[in-house]
XYZ file of C-alpha atoms in Angstrom:
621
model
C 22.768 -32.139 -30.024
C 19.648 -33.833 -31.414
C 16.311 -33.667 -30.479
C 16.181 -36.926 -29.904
C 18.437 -36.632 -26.882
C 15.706 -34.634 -24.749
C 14.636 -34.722 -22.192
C 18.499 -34.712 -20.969
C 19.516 -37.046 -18.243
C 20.535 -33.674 -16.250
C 19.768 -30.506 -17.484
C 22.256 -28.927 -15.614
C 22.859 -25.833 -12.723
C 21.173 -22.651 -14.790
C 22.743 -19.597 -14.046
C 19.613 -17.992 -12.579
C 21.025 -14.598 -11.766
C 19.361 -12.747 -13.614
C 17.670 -13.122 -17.480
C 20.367 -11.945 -19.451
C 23.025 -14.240 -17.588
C 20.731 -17.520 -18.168
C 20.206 -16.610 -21.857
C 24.256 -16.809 -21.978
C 24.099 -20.265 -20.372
C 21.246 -21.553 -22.466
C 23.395 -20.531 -25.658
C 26.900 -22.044 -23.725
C 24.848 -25.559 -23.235
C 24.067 -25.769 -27.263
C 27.330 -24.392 -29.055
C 26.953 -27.382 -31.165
C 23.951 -26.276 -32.310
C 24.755 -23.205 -32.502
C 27.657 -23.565 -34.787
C 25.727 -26.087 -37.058
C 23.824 -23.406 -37.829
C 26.155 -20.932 -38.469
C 27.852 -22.725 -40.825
C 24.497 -23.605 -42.665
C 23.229 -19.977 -42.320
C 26.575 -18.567 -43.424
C 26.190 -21.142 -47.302
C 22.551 -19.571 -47.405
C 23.394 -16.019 -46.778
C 26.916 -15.966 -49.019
C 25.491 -17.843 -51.574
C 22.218 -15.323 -51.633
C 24.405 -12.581 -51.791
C 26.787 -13.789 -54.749
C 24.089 -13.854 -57.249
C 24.594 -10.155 -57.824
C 28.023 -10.320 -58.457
C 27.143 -13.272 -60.728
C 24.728 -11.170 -62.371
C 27.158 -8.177 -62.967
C 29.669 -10.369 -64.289
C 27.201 -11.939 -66.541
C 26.131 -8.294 -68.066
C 29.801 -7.475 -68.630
C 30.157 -10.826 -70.593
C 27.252 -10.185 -72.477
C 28.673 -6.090 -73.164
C 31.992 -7.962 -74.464
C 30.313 -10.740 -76.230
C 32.279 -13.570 -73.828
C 30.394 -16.771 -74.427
C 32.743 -18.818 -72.346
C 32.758 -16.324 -69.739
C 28.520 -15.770 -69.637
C 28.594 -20.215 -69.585
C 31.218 -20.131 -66.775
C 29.032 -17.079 -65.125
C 25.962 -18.985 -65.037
C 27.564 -22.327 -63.813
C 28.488 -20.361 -60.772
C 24.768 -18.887 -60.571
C 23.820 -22.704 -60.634
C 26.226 -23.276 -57.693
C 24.928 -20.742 -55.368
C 21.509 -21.580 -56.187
C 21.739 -25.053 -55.105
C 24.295 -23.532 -52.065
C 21.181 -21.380 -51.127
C 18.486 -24.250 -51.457
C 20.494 -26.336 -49.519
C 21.770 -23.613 -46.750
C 18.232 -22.689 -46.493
C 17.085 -25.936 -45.947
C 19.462 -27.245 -43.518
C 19.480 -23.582 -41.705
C 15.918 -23.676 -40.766
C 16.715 -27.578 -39.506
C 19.368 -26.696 -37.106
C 17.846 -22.954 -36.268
C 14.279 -25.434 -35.205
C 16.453 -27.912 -33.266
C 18.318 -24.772 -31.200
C 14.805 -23.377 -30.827
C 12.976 -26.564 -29.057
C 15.994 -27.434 -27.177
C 16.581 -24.839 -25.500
C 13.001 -24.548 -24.695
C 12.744 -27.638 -23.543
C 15.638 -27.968 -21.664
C 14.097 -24.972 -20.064
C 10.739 -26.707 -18.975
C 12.655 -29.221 -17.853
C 14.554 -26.998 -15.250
C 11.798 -25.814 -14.332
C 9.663 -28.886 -13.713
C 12.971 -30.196 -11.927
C 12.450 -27.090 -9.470
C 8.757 -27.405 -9.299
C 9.427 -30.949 -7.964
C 11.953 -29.950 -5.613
C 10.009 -27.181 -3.734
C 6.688 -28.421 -4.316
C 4.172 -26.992 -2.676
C 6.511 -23.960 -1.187
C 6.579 -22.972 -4.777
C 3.385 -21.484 -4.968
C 3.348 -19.962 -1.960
C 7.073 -17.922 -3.110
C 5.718 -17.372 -6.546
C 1.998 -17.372 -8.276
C 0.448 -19.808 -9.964
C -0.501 -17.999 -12.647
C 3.166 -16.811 -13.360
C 4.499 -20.133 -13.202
C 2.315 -21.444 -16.555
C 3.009 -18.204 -17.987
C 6.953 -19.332 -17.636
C 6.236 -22.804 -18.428
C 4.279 -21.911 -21.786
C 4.535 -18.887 -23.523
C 8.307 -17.926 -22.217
C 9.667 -20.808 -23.039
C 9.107 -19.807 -27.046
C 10.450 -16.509 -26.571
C 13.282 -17.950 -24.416
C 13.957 -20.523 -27.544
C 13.330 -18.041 -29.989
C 15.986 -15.527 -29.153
C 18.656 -18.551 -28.468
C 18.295 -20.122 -32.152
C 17.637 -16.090 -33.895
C 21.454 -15.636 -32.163
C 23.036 -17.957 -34.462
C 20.837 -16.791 -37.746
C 21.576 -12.754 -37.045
C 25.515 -13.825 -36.642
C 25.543 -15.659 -40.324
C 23.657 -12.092 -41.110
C 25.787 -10.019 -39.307
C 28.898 -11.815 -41.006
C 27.472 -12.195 -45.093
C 26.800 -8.251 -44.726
C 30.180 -7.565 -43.200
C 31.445 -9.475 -46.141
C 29.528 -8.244 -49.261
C 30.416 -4.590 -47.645
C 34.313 -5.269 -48.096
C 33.349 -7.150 -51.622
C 31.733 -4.310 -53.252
C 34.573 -1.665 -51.511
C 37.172 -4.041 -53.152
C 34.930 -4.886 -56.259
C 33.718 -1.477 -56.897
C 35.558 1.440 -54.474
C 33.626 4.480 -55.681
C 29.667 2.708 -55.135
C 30.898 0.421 -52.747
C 32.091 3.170 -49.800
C 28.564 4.617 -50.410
C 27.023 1.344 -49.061
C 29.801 0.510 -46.286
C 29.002 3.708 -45.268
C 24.955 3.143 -45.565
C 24.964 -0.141 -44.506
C 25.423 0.306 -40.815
C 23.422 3.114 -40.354
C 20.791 1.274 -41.952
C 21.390 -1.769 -39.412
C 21.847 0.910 -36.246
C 18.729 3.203 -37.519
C 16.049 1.320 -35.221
C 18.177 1.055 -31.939
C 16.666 4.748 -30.517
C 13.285 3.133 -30.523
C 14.072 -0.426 -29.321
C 13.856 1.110 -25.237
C 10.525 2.246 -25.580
C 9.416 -0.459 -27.700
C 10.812 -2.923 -25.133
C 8.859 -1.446 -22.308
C 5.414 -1.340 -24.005
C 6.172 -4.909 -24.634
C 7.096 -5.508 -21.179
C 3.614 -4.098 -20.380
C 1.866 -5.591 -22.324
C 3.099 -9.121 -21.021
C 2.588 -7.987 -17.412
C -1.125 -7.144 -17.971
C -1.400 -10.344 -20.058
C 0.114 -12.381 -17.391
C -2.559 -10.933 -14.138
C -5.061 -11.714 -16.956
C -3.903 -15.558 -17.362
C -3.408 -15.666 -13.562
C -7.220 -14.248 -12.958
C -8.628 -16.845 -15.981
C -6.566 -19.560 -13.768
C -8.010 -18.351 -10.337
C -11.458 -17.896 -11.846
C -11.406 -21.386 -13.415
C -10.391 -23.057 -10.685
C -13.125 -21.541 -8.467
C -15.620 -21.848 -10.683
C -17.864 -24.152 -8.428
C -17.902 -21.751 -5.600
C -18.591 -18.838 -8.389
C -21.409 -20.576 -9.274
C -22.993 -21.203 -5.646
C -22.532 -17.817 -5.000
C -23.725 -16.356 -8.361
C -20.498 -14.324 -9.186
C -19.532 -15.741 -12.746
C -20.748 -12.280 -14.327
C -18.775 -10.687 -11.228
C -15.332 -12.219 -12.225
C -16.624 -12.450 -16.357
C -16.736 -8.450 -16.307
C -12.878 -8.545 -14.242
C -11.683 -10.777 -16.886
C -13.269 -8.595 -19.644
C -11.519 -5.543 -18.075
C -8.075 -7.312 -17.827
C -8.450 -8.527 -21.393
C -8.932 -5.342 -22.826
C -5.866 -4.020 -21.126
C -3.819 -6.574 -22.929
C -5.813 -5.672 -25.829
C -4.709 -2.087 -25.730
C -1.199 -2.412 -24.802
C -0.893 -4.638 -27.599
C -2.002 -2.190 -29.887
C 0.650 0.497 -28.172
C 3.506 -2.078 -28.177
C 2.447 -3.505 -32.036
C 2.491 0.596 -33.130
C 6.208 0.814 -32.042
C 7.405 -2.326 -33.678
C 5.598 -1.628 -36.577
C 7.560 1.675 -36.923
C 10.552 -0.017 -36.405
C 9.293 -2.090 -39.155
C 8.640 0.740 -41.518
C 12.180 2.271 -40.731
C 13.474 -1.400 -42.631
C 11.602 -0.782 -45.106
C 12.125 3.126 -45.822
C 15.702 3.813 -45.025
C 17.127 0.459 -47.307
C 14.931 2.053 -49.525
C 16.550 5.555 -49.603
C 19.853 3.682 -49.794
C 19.239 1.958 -52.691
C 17.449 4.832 -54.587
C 21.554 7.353 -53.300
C 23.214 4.392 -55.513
C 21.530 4.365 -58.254
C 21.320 7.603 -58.582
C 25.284 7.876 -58.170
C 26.294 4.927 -60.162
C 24.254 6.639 -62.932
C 26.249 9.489 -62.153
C 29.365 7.834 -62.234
C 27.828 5.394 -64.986
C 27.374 8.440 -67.184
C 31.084 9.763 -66.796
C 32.024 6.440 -68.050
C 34.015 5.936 -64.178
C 31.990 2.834 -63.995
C 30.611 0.034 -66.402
C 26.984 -1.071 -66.418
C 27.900 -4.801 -65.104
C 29.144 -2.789 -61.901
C 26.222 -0.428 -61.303
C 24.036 -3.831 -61.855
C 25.839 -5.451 -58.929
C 26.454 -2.789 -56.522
C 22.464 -2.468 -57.346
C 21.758 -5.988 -56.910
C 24.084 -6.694 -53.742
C 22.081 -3.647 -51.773
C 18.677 -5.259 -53.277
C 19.793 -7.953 -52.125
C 21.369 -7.518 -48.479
C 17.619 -6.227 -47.440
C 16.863 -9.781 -46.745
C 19.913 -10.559 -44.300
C 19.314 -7.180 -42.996
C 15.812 -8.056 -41.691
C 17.613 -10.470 -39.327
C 18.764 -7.168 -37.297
C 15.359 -6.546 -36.322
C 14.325 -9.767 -35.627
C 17.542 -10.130 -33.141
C 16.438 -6.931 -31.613
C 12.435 -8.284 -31.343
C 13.605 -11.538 -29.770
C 15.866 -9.956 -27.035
C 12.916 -7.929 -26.091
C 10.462 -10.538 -25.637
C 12.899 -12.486 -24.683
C 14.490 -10.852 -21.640
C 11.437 -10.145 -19.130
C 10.614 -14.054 -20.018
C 14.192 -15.071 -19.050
C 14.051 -12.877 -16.352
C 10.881 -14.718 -15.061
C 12.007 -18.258 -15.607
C 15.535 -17.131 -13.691
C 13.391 -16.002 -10.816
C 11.682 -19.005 -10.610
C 14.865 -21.147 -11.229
C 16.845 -19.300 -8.189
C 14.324 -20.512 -5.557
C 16.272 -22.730 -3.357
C 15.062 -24.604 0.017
C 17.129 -22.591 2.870
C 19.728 -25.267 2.842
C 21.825 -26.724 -0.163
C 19.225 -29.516 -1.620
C 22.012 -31.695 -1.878
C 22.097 -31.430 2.490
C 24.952 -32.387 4.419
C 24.261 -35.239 5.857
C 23.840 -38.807 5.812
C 21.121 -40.404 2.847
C 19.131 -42.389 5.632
C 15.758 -40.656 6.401
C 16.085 -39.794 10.800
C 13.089 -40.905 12.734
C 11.911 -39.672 16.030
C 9.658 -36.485 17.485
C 9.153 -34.121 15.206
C 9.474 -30.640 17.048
C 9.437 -26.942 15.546
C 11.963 -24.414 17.268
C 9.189 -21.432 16.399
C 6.304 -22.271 17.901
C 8.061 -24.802 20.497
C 5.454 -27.445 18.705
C 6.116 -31.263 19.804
C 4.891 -34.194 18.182
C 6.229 -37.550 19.779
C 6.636 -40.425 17.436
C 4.209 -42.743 16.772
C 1.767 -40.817 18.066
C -1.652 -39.401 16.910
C -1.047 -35.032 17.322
C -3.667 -32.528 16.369
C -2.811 -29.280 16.359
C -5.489 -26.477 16.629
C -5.110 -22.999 15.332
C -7.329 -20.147 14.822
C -4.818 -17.965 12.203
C -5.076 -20.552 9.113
C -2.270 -18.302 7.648
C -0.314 -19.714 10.506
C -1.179 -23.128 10.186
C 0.177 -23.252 6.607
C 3.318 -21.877 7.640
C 3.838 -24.426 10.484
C 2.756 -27.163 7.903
C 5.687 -25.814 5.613
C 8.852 -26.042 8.384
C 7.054 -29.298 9.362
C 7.529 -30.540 5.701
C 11.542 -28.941 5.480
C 10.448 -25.621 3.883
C 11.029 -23.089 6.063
C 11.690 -19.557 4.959
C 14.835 -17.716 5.030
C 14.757 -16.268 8.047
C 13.085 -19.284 10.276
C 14.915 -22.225 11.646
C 13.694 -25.517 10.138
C 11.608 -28.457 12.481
C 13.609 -31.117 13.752
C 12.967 -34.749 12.875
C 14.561 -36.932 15.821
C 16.666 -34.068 16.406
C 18.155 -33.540 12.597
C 17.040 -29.915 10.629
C 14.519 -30.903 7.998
C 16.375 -28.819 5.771
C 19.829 -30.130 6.208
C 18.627 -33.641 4.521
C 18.820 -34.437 1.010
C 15.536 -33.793 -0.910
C 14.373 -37.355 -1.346
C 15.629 -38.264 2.185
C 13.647 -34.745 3.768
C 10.345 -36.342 1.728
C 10.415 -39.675 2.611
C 10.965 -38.837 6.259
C 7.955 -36.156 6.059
C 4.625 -36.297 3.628
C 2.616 -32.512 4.134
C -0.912 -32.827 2.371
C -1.982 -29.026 1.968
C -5.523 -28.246 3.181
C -6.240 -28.177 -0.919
C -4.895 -30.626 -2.416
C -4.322 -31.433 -6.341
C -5.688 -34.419 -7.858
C -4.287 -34.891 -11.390
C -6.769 -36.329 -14.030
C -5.887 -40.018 -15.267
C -7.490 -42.791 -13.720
C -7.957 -43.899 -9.659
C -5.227 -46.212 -10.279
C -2.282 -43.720 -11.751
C -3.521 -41.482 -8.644
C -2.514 -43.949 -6.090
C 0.628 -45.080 -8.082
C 2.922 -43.047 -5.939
C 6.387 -43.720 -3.709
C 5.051 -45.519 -1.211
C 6.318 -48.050 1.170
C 4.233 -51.104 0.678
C 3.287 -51.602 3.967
C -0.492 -50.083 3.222
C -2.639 -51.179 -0.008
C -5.131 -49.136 -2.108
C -7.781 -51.075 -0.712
C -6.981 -50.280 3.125
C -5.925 -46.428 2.497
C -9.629 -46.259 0.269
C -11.300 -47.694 3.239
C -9.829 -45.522 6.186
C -10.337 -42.144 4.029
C -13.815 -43.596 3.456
C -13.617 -43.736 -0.208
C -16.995 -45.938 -0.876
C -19.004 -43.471 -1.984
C -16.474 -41.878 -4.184
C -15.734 -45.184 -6.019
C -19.708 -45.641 -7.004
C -19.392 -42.163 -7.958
C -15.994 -42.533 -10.196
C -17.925 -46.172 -11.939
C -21.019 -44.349 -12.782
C -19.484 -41.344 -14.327
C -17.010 -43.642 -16.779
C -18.793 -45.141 -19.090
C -16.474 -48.109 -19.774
C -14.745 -48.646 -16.611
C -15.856 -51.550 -14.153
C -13.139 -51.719 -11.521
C -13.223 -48.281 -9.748
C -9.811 -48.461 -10.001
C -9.501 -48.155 -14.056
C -12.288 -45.033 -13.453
C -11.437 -41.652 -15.043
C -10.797 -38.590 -12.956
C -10.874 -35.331 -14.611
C -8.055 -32.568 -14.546
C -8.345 -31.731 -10.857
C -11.572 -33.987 -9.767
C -13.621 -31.115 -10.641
C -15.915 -33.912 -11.398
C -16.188 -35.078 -7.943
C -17.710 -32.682 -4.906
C -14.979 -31.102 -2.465
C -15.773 -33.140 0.223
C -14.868 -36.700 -2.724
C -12.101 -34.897 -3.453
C -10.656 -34.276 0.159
C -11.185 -38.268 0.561
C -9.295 -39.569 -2.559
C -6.178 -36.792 -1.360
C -5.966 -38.676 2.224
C -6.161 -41.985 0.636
C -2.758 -40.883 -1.669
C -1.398 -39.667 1.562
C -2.084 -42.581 3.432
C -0.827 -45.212 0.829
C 2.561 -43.732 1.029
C 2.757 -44.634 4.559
C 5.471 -42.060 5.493
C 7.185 -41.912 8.859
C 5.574 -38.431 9.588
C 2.364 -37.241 7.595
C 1.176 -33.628 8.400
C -2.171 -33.130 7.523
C -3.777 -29.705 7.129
C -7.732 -29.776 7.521
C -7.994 -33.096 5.906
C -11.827 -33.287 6.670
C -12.753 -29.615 6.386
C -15.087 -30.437 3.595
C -17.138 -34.152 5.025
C -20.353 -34.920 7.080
C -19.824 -35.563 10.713
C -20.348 -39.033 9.998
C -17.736 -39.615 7.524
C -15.336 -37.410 9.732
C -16.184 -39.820 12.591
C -15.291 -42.864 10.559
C -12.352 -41.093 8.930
C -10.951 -40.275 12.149
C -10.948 -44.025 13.155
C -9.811 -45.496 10.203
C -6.894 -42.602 10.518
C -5.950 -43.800 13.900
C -6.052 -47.357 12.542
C -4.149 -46.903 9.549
C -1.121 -44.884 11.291
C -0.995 -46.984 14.528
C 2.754 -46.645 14.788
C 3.715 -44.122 12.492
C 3.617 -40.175 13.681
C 0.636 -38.540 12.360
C 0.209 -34.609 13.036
C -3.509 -33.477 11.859
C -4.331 -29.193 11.751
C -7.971 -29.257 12.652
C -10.684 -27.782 14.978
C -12.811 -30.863 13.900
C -14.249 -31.915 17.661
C -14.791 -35.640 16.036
C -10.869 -35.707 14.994
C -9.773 -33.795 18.438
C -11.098 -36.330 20.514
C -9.672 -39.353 18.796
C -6.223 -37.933 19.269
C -3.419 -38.934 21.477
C -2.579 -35.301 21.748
C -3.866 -31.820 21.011
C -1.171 -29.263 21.134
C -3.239 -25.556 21.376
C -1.347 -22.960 18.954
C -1.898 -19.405 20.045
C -0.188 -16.073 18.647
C 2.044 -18.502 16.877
C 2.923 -20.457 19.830
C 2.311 -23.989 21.901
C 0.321 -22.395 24.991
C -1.115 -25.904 25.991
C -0.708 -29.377 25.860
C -3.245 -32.654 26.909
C -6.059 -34.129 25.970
C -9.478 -33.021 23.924
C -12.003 -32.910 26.692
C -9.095 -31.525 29.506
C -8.825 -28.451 26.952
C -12.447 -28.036 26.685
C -12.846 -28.123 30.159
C -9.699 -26.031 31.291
C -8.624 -23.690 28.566
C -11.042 -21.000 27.004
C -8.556 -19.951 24.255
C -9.203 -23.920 23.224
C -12.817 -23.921 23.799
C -13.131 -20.482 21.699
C -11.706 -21.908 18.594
C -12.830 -25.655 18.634
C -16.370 -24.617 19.854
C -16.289 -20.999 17.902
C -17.759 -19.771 21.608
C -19.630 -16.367 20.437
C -19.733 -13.637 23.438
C -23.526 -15.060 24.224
C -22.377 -18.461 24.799
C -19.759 -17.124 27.166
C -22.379 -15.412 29.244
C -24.109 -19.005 28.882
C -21.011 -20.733 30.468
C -20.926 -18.204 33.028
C -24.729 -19.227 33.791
C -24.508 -22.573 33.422
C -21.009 -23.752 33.880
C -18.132 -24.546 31.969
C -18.735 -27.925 31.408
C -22.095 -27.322 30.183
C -21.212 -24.735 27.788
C -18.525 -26.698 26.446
C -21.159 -28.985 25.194
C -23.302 -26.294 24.135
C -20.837 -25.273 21.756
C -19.743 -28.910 20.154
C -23.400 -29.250 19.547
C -23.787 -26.079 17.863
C -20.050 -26.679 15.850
C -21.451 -30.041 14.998
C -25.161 -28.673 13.979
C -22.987 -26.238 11.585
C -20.939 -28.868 10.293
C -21.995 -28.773 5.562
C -23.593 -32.344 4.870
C -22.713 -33.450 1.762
C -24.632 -34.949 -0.914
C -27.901 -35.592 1.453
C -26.220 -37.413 3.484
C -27.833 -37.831 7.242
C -28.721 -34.898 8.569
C -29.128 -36.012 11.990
C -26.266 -36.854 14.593
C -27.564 -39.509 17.807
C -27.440 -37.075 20.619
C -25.431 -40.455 22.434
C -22.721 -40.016 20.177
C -22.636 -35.872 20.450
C -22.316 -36.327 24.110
C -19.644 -39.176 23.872
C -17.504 -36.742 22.009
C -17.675 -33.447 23.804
């Protein structure tokens, strides 16, 4: 195992039951490491403790006036001082290589599961808890699997000087056989409570990194609204609860810290004062009370490696615990599916809400519970949860397909989607089929503006496509960024692409031109679009009316407006005065009193025209 082997061509199936059973199977996957360095930390440890015996035997040579026998001592000092230069050295190698493998082979799991479950990920676990896995547990994670094989050479070299000095020196060595272990064992009472504070203290630091993420992330609406001192003073709050469980959690392991320190310390003082004892009787000689001294002097430094075993458990356990939580999340069905590689074609229909979408057809679905909506989009896309049947693509559960075969059938583009930073081109370099360029998917999501916008703001970039985005287009205005996401979707040119609000955050212009360029774009191809967006309703083949999670009607924009006053409530957001205005002046009147009041409400972005041609209002509604 070398770390030039990552990142591993599979990392393998984690044992994800629980934290305790995937630190087993991250130390399983690297016994080569592991050994390596227990061999090298078992030369560093033996050789560290044999200078004391060297030393005694040294003393004794000098009390009998043995120059061959001081010369043959100090040759063997030599030896384990090179042995413990070179155990040292190669120790810390192999302990480093156990510690970044194993922390990378778990980032690697769990970007492996990030890209199977996508965007179903966030919504089964937080955001904020996911970095927290993927950054700080991974140390902790890789710092308990390479401390494992360090406190075993530990565990071993004292097991061994303990039967040296009982052999070497019975009387003084009992005393620290005896000493030894409760010495090692002393700190174990304390390790539960210290373990919980610790746990604490990573819980409170984790809603703290989660609210820094939200806040950071919504920083542009914090600003609009004036509530950066609002969510500054939460943050302060949350930071000075990880501040103070800190302190509680850094008391107890500095106790711990002090009882290594005091109680090797009262130890050492019980044999010296018996070996003077027995020194003075003339039961021992002074070479012996020099190494029994030196070997208990000495075995404080392997001896620290108990509490750092114990420190790395702690940490480590609620971080493998989090990281096998996030590694058990599995779609509903094996990913590996059960049936054939070739991605089905066909209607796409949804058992729960009885939702139809014939192929090669333009759907929009509209939906006042947006809660809803994202749960339809997820079956639609092959994530259903547990205990909801999957959709059906031409008759074949979403979930049943193999992972790659479930995403090229189906593309779902959440109603906030992620741009990554790099430039316009690595955005649009994704799977795709071939059959749509940059330039056309640009055009239909009515990119123009956005490319003028990316070329100004990079300093060195002429073609738009070579422009810079930052990490999540915060550069760009929602309504840019909404634009360049539809333009990734559409370049892929799936056979079904679910949208979700795809124009929430555009002009009534733009929307007008997006929703032809959308229809031109995926002539052919089934397209299902979540929107109340009159200008996208009335461009679609079908409009499918979702009520109390459930297809109540069926047909086209302007029969819905006309016929249905669930429809008309949510596309037209009717108010109780406009209903008494219907009643007055008719339904079809009212109808287009309300798409000329959703229109009027409709954001306008970046001073765009303000004004819609009452011609075009009318041809709508």
């Amino acid at each position: 195992m070398q770390i030039q082997d990552l990142p591993y061509p599979d990392p393998g199936v984690p044992d994800a039951r629980s934290g305790p059973r995937f630190l087993w199977w991250l130390g399983r996957n690297q016994l080569g490491g592991q050994f390596k360095a227990l061999a090298w930390g078992l030369l560093h440890f033996v050789a560290v403790s044999a200078q004391p015996f060297c030393v005694g035997f040294a003393v004794e040579a000098v009390v009998d006036r043995s120059g061959t026998r001081l010369a043959l001592t100090g040759g063997v000092m030599a030896l384990c001082g090179a042995a413990t230069a070179i155990g040292d050295t190669f120790l810390h190698r192999a302990a480093v290589t156990n510690w970044i493998t194993a922390a990378a082979r778990t980032q690697q799991l769990l970007a492996r599961k990030a890209a199977q479950l996508g965007s179903a990920l966030t919504r089964r676990v937080a955001a904020g808890e996911v970095v927290s896995v993927s950054t700080g547990d991974v140390e902790k994670i890789g710092w308990f699997v390479e401390a494992v094989s360090r406190f075993t050479a530990a565990a071993l070299t004292v097991l061994l000087v303990c039967v040296g000095l009982v052999v070497y020196q019975p009387a003084l060595g009992v005393v620290v056989a005896v000493g030894l272990p409760v010495v090692a064992l002393a700190a174990l009472p304390l390790l539960p409570p210290a373990t919980r504070r610790a746990d604490l203290q990573r819980e409170k630091a984790g809603r703290a990194t989660e609210l820094a993420s939200d806040t950071v992330a919504g920083l542009r609406v914090l600003r609009g609204i004036g509530g950066e001192e609002l969510f500054l003073d939460r943050y302060r709050s949350a930071s000075q609860e990880v501040r103070h469980a800190a302190v509680r959690s850094a008391r107890m392991w500095s106790l711990i810290s002090a009882i290594q320190v005091l109680l090797p310390g009262l130890l050492l003082i019980t044999v010296v004062c018996y070996g003077v004892h027995l020194a003075r009787e003339g039961r021992i000689t002074v070479g012996e009370l020099v190494t029994v001294y030196s070997s208990v002097m000495v075995l404080a430094y392997p001896l620290r490696h108990f509490e750092e075993i114990a420190m790395a458990y702690s940490f480590s356990r609620p971080s493998a615990k989090r990281a096998a939580r996030v590694l058990s999340l599995e779609r509903v069905t094996d990913i590996g599916g059960s049936r054939a590689a070739g991605a089905p074609s066909g209607d796409l229909y949804d058992p729960v809400t009885n939702l139809l979408a014939p192929a090669a057809r333009l759907t929009a679905v509209v939906c006042g519970d947006p809660d809803a909506a994202g749960r339809l989009a997820e079956r639609l896309g092959g994530h259903p949860p547990e205990d909801s049947p999957s959709a059906l693509l031409g008759g074949v559960p979403l979930n049943e397909l193999p992972l790659d075969s479930a995403r090229t059938a189906v593309l779902v583009q959440d109603k906030d989607p992620v741009l990554l930073s790099g430039s316009l081109r690595e955005l649009l370099d994704v799977p795709a089929s071939g059959g749509i360029d940059a330039g056309a998917a640009l055009a239909a999501a009515q990119c123009g503006d956005v490319l003028d916008a990316l070329v100004q703001g990079s300093l060195d970039a002429e073609d738009p496509m070579d422009a810079r985005i930052t990490e999540r287009g915060r550069s760009l205005s929602g309504g840019q960024r909404q634009r360049l996401a539809l333009a990734r979707s559409l370049i892929t040119d799936p056979e079904v692409l679910v949208l979700d609000e795809p124009t929430s955050a555009v002009d009534s212009h733009t929307e007008a031109r997006i929703a032809e360029g959308l229809r031109e774009v995926r002539a052919g191809r089934t397209t299902v679009v979540f929107t109340s967006s009159p200008l996208l309703l009335d461009r679609a083949d079908r409009v499918v009316l979702l009520h109390e999670g459930e297809a109540v009607a069926v047909g086209g924009h302007r029969e819905l407006l006309r016929s249905e006053p669930r429809y008309r409530a949510v596309v037209t957001r009717e108010t109780e005065e406009e209903a008494v205005l219907g009643a007055a002046l008719g339904d079809e009147d009212a109808s287009l009193h309300g798409v000329l009041q959703d229109l009027d409400d409709n954001e306008l972005e970046d001073g765009e025209v303000e004004v819609i041609e009452r011609e075009e209002i009318e041809e709508t509604a």
